[in-house]
XYZ file of C-alpha atoms in Angstrom:
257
model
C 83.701 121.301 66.323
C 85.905 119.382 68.613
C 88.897 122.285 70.255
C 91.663 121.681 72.540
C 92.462 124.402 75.226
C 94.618 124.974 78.273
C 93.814 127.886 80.522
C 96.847 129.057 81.704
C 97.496 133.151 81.930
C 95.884 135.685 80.237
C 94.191 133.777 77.356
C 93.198 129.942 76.141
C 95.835 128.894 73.792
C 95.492 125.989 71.146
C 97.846 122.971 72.363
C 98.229 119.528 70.928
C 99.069 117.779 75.162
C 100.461 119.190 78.173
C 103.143 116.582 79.398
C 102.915 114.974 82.432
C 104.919 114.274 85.466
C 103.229 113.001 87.989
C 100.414 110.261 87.642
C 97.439 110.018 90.298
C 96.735 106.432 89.575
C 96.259 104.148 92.801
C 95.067 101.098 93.540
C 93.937 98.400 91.188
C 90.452 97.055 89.875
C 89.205 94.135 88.004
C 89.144 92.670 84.487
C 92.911 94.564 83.875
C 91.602 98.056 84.816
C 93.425 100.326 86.741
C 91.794 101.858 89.374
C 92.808 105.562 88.620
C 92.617 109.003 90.370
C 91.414 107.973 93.403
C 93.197 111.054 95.312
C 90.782 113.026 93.155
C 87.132 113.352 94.824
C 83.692 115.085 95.603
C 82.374 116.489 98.731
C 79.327 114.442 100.073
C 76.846 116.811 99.040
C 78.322 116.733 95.322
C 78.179 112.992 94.403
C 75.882 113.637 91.436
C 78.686 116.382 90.324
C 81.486 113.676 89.631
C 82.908 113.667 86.402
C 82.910 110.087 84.339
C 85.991 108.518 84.192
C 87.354 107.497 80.706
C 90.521 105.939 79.460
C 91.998 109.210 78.394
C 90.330 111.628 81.116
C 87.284 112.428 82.893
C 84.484 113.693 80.710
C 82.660 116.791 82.483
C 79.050 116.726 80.804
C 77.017 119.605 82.381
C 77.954 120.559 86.006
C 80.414 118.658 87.138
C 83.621 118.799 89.015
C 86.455 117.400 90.697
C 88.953 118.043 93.522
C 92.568 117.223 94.963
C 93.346 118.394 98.490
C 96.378 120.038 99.509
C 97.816 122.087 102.580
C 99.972 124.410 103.187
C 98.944 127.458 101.226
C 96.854 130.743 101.996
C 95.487 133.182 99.593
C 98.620 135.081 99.528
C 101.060 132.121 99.118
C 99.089 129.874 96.822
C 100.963 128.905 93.832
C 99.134 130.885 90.904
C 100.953 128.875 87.984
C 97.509 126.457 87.291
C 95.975 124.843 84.574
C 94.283 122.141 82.562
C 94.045 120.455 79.186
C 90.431 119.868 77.963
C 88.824 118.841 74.887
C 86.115 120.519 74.591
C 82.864 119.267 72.571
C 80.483 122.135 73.287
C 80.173 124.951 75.213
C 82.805 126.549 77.173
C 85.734 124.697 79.113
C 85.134 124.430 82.643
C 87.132 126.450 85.113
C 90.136 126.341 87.128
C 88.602 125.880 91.238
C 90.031 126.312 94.981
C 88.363 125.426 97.865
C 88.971 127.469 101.075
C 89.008 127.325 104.889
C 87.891 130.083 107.050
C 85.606 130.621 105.340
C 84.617 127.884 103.213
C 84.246 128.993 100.407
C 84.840 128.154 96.220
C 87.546 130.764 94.293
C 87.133 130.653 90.467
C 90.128 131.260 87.766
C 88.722 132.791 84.570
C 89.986 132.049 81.013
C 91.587 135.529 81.199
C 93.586 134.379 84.489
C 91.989 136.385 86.751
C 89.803 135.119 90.223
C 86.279 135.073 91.668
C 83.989 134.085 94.383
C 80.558 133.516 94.631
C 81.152 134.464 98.400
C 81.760 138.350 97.361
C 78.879 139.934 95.391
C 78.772 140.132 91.895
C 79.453 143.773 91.003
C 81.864 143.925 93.591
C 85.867 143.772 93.444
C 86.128 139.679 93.629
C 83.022 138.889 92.454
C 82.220 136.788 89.338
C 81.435 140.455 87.269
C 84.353 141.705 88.939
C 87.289 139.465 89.043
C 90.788 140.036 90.171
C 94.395 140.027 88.988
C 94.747 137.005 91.866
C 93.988 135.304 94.815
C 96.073 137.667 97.302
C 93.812 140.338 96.352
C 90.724 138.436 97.996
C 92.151 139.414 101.281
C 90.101 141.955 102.620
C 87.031 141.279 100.983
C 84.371 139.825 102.252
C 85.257 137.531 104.773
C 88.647 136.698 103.427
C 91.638 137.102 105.545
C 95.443 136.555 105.981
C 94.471 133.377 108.022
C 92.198 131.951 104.852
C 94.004 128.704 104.079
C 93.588 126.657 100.586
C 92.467 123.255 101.216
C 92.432 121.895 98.012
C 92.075 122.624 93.780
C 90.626 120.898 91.054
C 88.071 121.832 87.902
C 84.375 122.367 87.120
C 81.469 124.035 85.702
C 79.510 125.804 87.675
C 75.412 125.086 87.160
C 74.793 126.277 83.903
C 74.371 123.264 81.147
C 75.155 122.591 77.882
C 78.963 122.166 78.309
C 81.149 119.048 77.538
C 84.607 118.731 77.974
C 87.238 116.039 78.453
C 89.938 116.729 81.317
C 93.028 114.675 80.561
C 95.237 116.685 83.158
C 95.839 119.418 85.111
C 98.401 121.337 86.715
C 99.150 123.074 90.154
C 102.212 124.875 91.009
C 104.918 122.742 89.459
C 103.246 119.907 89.133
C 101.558 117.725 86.895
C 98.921 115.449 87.016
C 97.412 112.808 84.504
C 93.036 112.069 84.836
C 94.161 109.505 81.901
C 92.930 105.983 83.007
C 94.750 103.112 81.021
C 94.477 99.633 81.138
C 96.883 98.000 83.461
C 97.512 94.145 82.571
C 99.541 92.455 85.922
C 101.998 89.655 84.634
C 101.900 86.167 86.733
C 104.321 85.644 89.026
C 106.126 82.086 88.048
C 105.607 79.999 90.921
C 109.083 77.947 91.440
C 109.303 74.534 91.145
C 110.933 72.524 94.247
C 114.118 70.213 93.980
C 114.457 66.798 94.902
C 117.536 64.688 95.284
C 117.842 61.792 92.958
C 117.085 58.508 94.652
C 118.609 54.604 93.962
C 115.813 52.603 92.639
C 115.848 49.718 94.664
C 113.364 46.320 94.647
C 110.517 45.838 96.448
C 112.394 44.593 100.033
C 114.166 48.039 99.270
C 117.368 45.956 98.553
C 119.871 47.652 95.634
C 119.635 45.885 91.970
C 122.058 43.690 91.418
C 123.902 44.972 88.151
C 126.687 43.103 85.680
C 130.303 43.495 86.942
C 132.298 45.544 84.719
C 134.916 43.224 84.295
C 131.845 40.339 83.450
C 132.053 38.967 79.168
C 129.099 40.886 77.731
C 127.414 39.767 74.534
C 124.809 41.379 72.063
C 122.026 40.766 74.445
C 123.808 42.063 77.460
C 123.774 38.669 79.335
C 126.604 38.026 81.241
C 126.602 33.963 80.410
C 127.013 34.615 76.411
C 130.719 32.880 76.471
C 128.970 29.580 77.157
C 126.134 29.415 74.550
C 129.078 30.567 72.147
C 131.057 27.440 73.188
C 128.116 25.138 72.802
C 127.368 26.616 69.428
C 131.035 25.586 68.382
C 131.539 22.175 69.922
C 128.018 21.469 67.888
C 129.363 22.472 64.571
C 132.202 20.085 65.568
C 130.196 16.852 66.244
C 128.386 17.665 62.841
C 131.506 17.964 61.123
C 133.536 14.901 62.444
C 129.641 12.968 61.488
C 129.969 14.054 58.107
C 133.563 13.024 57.841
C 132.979 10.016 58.939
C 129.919 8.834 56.902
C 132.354 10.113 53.730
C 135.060 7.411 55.259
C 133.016 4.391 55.488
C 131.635 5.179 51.797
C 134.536 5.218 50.277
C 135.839 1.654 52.356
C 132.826 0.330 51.291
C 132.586 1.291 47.224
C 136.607 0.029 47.572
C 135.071 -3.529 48.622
Protein backbone atom coordinates (compact mmCIF):
# COMPACT_ATOMS: atom_id res chain seq x y z
CA UNK A 1 0.00 0.00 0.00
CA UNK A 2 1.24 3.25 -1.31
CA UNK A 3 1.42 6.05 2.18
CA UNK A 4 2.39 9.56 2.25
CA UNK A 5 4.43 10.85 5.32
CA UNK A 6 6.31 13.89 6.53
CA UNK A 7 8.60 13.53 9.50
CA UNK A 8 8.40 16.51 11.24
CA UNK A 9 8.22 16.43 15.39
CA UNK A 10 7.26 13.84 17.45
CA UNK A 11 5.39 11.52 15.02
CA UNK A 12 4.80 10.85 10.98
CA UNK A 13 1.61 12.48 10.12
CA UNK A 14 -0.58 11.65 6.94
CA UNK A 15 -0.35 14.81 4.47
CA UNK A 16 -1.71 15.21 1.00
CA UNK A 17 1.86 17.98 -0.16
CA UNK A 18 3.99 20.17 1.76
CA UNK A 19 4.08 23.55 -0.26
CA UNK A 20 6.99 24.85 -1.57
CA UNK A 21 8.95 27.99 -1.63
CA UNK A 22 11.98 27.71 -2.89
CA UNK A 23 12.90 25.55 -6.06
CA UNK A 24 16.55 23.98 -6.49
CA UNK A 25 16.28 23.72 -10.20
CA UNK A 26 19.49 25.00 -12.19
CA UNK A 27 20.74 24.78 -15.30
CA UNK A 28 19.14 23.33 -18.36
CA UNK A 29 19.41 19.92 -20.36
CA UNK A 30 18.30 18.59 -23.62
CA UNK A 31 15.16 17.41 -25.42
CA UNK A 32 13.00 20.20 -23.04
CA UNK A 33 14.30 18.75 -19.72
CA UNK A 34 15.24 20.74 -17.00
CA UNK A 35 18.26 20.04 -15.49
CA UNK A 36 17.05 19.97 -11.77
CA UNK A 37 18.62 19.86 -8.24
CA UNK A 38 21.91 20.18 -9.13
CA UNK A 39 22.83 21.97 -5.63
CA UNK A 40 21.80 18.58 -4.29
CA UNK A 41 24.80 15.90 -4.37
CA UNK A 42 26.87 12.80 -3.12
CA UNK A 43 30.23 12.61 -1.63
CA UNK A 44 32.76 10.78 -3.98
CA UNK A 45 32.77 7.70 -2.15
CA UNK A 46 28.77 7.56 -2.37
CA UNK A 47 28.10 7.76 -6.17
CA UNK A 48 26.32 4.39 -6.19
CA UNK A 49 24.08 5.96 -3.17
CA UNK A 50 22.38 8.70 -5.46
CA UNK A 51 18.85 8.69 -5.58
CA UNK A 52 17.07 8.53 -9.30
CA UNK A 53 15.72 11.53 -10.38
CA UNK A 54 12.02 11.56 -11.52
CA UNK A 55 9.63 14.19 -12.69
CA UNK A 56 7.95 14.49 -9.35
CA UNK A 57 11.05 13.63 -6.96
CA UNK A 58 13.89 11.46 -6.47
CA UNK A 59 13.02 7.84 -5.89
CA UNK A 60 15.29 6.33 -2.95
CA UNK A 61 15.24 2.43 -3.75
CA UNK A 62 17.43 0.70 -1.08
CA UNK A 63 20.32 2.82 0.38
CA UNK A 64 20.40 5.83 -0.99
CA UNK A 65 20.79 9.43 -0.16
CA UNK A 66 21.20 12.90 -0.92
CA UNK A 67 22.73 16.16 0.39
CA UNK A 68 22.59 20.13 0.30
CA UNK A 69 25.45 22.02 1.93
CA UNK A 70 25.09 24.84 4.12
CA UNK A 71 27.24 26.98 6.67
CA UNK A 72 26.84 28.73 9.36
CA UNK A 73 25.38 26.47 11.99
CA UNK A 74 26.85 24.29 14.97
CA UNK A 75 25.14 21.65 16.91
CA UNK A 76 23.75 24.09 19.26
CA UNK A 77 22.46 26.67 16.69
CA UNK A 78 21.24 24.40 13.94
CA UNK A 79 17.77 25.07 12.97
CA UNK A 80 15.80 21.89 14.33
CA UNK A 81 12.45 22.73 12.35
CA UNK A 82 13.30 19.81 9.36
CA UNK A 83 11.50 17.65 7.26
CA UNK A 84 10.44 15.82 4.14
CA UNK A 85 7.51 14.57 2.10
CA UNK A 86 7.89 10.95 0.83
CA UNK A 87 5.78 8.47 -0.74
CA UNK A 88 6.57 5.61 0.45
CA UNK A 89 6.10 2.11 -1.49
CA UNK A 90 7.64 -0.27 1.03
CA UNK A 91 9.44 -0.30 3.94
CA UNK A 92 10.10 2.55 6.12
CA UNK A 93 10.72 6.30 4.96
CA UNK A 94 14.20 7.21 4.96
CA UNK A 95 15.57 9.62 7.51
CA UNK A 96 16.18 13.14 8.08
CA UNK A 97 20.57 13.49 7.80
CA UNK A 98 23.38 16.18 8.83
CA UNK A 99 26.72 15.99 8.00
CA UNK A 100 29.34 17.44 10.43
CA UNK A 101 32.80 19.02 10.68
CA UNK A 102 35.15 18.37 13.43
CA UNK A 103 34.51 15.54 13.43
CA UNK A 104 33.06 14.31 10.37
CA UNK A 105 30.62 12.65 11.12
CA UNK A 106 26.58 11.67 9.96
CA UNK A 107 23.64 12.85 12.75
CA UNK A 108 20.33 10.98 12.18
CA UNK A 109 16.62 12.48 12.97
CA UNK A 110 14.24 9.66 13.93
CA UNK A 111 10.50 9.52 13.04
CA UNK A 112 9.91 10.39 16.73
CA UNK A 113 12.12 13.71 16.25
CA UNK A 114 14.78 12.80 18.20
CA UNK A 115 18.88 12.46 16.96
CA UNK A 116 21.64 9.87 16.52
CA UNK A 117 25.09 9.08 15.46
CA UNK A 118 26.74 6.20 14.39
CA UNK A 119 29.90 8.06 15.80
CA UNK A 120 28.59 7.48 19.61
CA UNK A 121 27.93 3.81 20.51
CA UNK A 122 24.78 2.29 20.33
CA UNK A 123 23.58 1.87 23.93
CA UNK A 124 24.95 5.04 24.72
CA UNK A 125 23.18 8.61 25.18
CA UNK A 126 23.36 9.67 21.22
CA UNK A 127 23.58 6.56 19.83
CA UNK A 128 21.13 4.98 17.33
CA UNK A 129 19.46 2.78 20.60
CA UNK A 130 19.75 5.83 22.45
CA UNK A 131 18.71 8.93 20.72
CA UNK A 132 18.28 12.41 21.94
CA UNK A 133 15.73 15.19 22.38
CA UNK A 134 18.29 17.20 19.76
CA UNK A 135 21.34 18.01 18.27
CA UNK A 136 22.68 20.44 21.17
CA UNK A 137 22.67 17.54 23.34
CA UNK A 138 25.49 15.77 21.16
CA UNK A 139 27.87 18.18 22.68
CA UNK A 140 29.86 16.40 24.99
CA UNK A 141 29.64 13.12 23.68
CA UNK A 142 31.93 11.50 21.96
CA UNK A 143 33.94 13.72 20.11
CA UNK A 144 31.34 16.39 19.68
CA UNK A 145 32.03 19.84 20.76
CA UNK A 146 30.89 23.54 20.86
CA UNK A 147 33.24 24.06 17.80
CA UNK A 148 31.32 21.02 15.72
CA UNK A 149 29.97 22.93 12.73
CA UNK A 150 27.02 21.55 10.30
CA UNK A 151 28.15 21.42 6.85
CA UNK A 152 25.29 20.36 5.18
CA UNK A 153 21.55 18.22 5.41
CA UNK A 154 19.71 16.15 3.21
CA UNK A 155 17.86 12.43 3.40
CA UNK A 156 18.65 8.69 3.27
CA UNK A 157 18.50 5.21 4.31
CA UNK A 158 21.05 3.91 5.94
CA UNK A 159 22.28 0.16 4.55
CA UNK A 160 19.53 -1.92 5.29
CA UNK A 161 17.28 -2.84 1.98
CA UNK A 162 14.00 -3.31 1.11
CA UNK A 163 12.84 0.36 1.33
CA UNK A 164 11.33 2.59 -1.47
CA UNK A 165 10.32 5.93 -1.20
CA UNK A 166 9.76 8.98 -3.38
CA UNK A 167 11.24 12.42 -1.99
CA UNK A 168 9.35 15.27 -3.60
CA UNK A 169 10.75 17.92 -1.01
CA UNK A 170 12.20 18.74 1.96
CA UNK A 171 12.56 21.33 4.41
CA UNK A 172 15.33 23.05 6.59
CA UNK A 173 14.80 25.81 8.92
CA UNK A 174 12.34 28.01 7.09
CA UNK A 175 12.82 26.91 4.01
CA UNK A 176 11.53 24.90 1.38
CA UNK A 177 12.79 23.00 -1.26
CA UNK A 178 11.20 21.13 -4.35
CA UNK A 179 13.32 17.47 -5.72
CA UNK A 180 10.25 17.78 -8.36
CA UNK A 181 11.87 17.76 -11.91
CA UNK A 182 9.40 19.14 -14.64
CA UNK A 183 9.72 19.58 -18.09
CA UNK A 184 10.90 22.97 -19.08
CA UNK A 185 9.94 23.89 -22.86
CA UNK A 186 12.21 27.36 -23.86
CA UNK A 187 10.11 29.57 -26.36
CA UNK A 188 12.17 30.96 -29.59
CA UNK A 189 13.28 34.15 -29.49
CA UNK A 190 11.75 36.04 -32.80
CA UNK A 191 14.64 37.10 -34.64
CA UNK A 192 13.75 40.81 -36.06
CA UNK A 193 13.49 41.52 -39.41
CA UNK A 194 15.71 44.59 -40.81
CA UNK A 195 14.23 47.77 -42.61
CA UNK A 196 15.03 49.07 -45.82
CA UNK A 197 14.18 52.38 -47.37
CA UNK A 198 12.01 52.26 -50.41
CA UNK A 199 13.96 52.86 -53.58
CA UNK A 200 12.82 54.67 -57.25
CA UNK A 201 12.82 52.00 -59.78
CA UNK A 202 14.74 53.38 -62.41
CA UNK A 203 15.84 51.76 -66.14
CA UNK A 204 18.67 50.01 -66.87
CA UNK A 205 21.20 53.36 -67.44
CA UNK A 206 19.68 54.01 -63.85
CA UNK A 207 17.77 56.98 -65.47
CA UNK A 208 14.03 57.76 -63.71
CA UNK A 209 10.84 56.41 -65.86
CA UNK A 210 9.41 58.77 -67.69
CA UNK A 211 5.64 58.89 -66.47
CA UNK A 212 2.30 60.75 -68.13
CA UNK A 213 1.95 64.43 -67.05
CA UNK A 214 -0.95 64.96 -64.95
CA UNK A 215 -2.34 67.57 -66.86
CA UNK A 216 -1.77 65.01 -70.26
CA UNK A 217 -5.72 63.74 -72.01
CA UNK A 218 -5.87 60.16 -70.74
CA UNK A 219 -8.06 57.58 -72.43
CA UNK A 220 -9.29 53.96 -71.50
CA UNK A 221 -5.96 52.52 -72.30
CA UNK A 222 -3.98 55.08 -70.44
CA UNK A 223 -2.16 56.43 -73.58
CA UNK A 224 -1.57 59.85 -73.58
CA UNK A 225 -2.20 60.26 -77.66
CA UNK A 226 -6.04 58.92 -77.36
CA UNK A 227 -7.45 62.59 -78.48
CA UNK A 228 -6.01 61.90 -81.92
CA UNK A 229 -7.22 58.35 -82.79
CA UNK A 230 -10.65 59.82 -81.45
CA UNK A 231 -10.42 62.59 -84.10
CA UNK A 232 -9.50 60.22 -86.86
CA UNK A 233 -12.31 57.93 -85.87
CA UNK A 234 -14.74 61.00 -86.42
CA UNK A 235 -13.44 62.69 -89.53
CA UNK A 236 -13.83 58.85 -90.98
CA UNK A 237 -17.44 58.55 -90.13
CA UNK A 238 -17.62 61.94 -91.93
CA UNK A 239 -16.09 61.00 -95.35
CA UNK A 240 -18.47 57.87 -95.18
CA UNK A 241 -21.33 59.94 -94.57
CA UNK A 242 -20.87 62.85 -97.13
CA UNK A 243 -20.08 59.33 -99.73
CA UNK A 244 -23.33 58.07 -98.96
CA UNK A 245 -25.02 61.39 -99.44
CA UNK A 246 -23.69 61.85 -102.37
CA UNK A 247 -24.26 58.51 -104.22
CA UNK A 248 -28.18 59.20 -102.90
CA UNK A 249 -27.82 62.74 -104.98
CA UNK A 250 -26.69 61.55 -108.24
CA UNK A 251 -29.51 58.69 -108.06
CA UNK A 252 -32.08 60.69 -107.72
CA UNK A 253 -30.62 63.34 -110.81
CA UNK A 254 -30.32 60.46 -112.69
CA UNK A 255 -33.95 58.44 -112.20
CA UNK A 256 -35.25 62.43 -112.77
CA UNK A 257 -33.56 62.12 -116.40
Amino acid sequence: MRRILTMAGAAAITVLAVPATASAHTGSGTAGQTKCNADWYVNPDETALKPKQLRSGMLFDGPSLIHHKTSGYTLKNVPTRDSFTAHVYAGSAPLFKMETSNPYSTVNKTADGKWWSSKIAASEPGGQSNPVGSPAELIGKGAYTEATTVASFGVGYGNDTGNKALVTSVRFGSRFYSLACKPHHPHPTPTPTPTTSPTTPGGDDGSTPTTVPSGAPQTGDGSAGGGSNTTLMAAGGLVVVLGVGGGLVLWRRRSQN
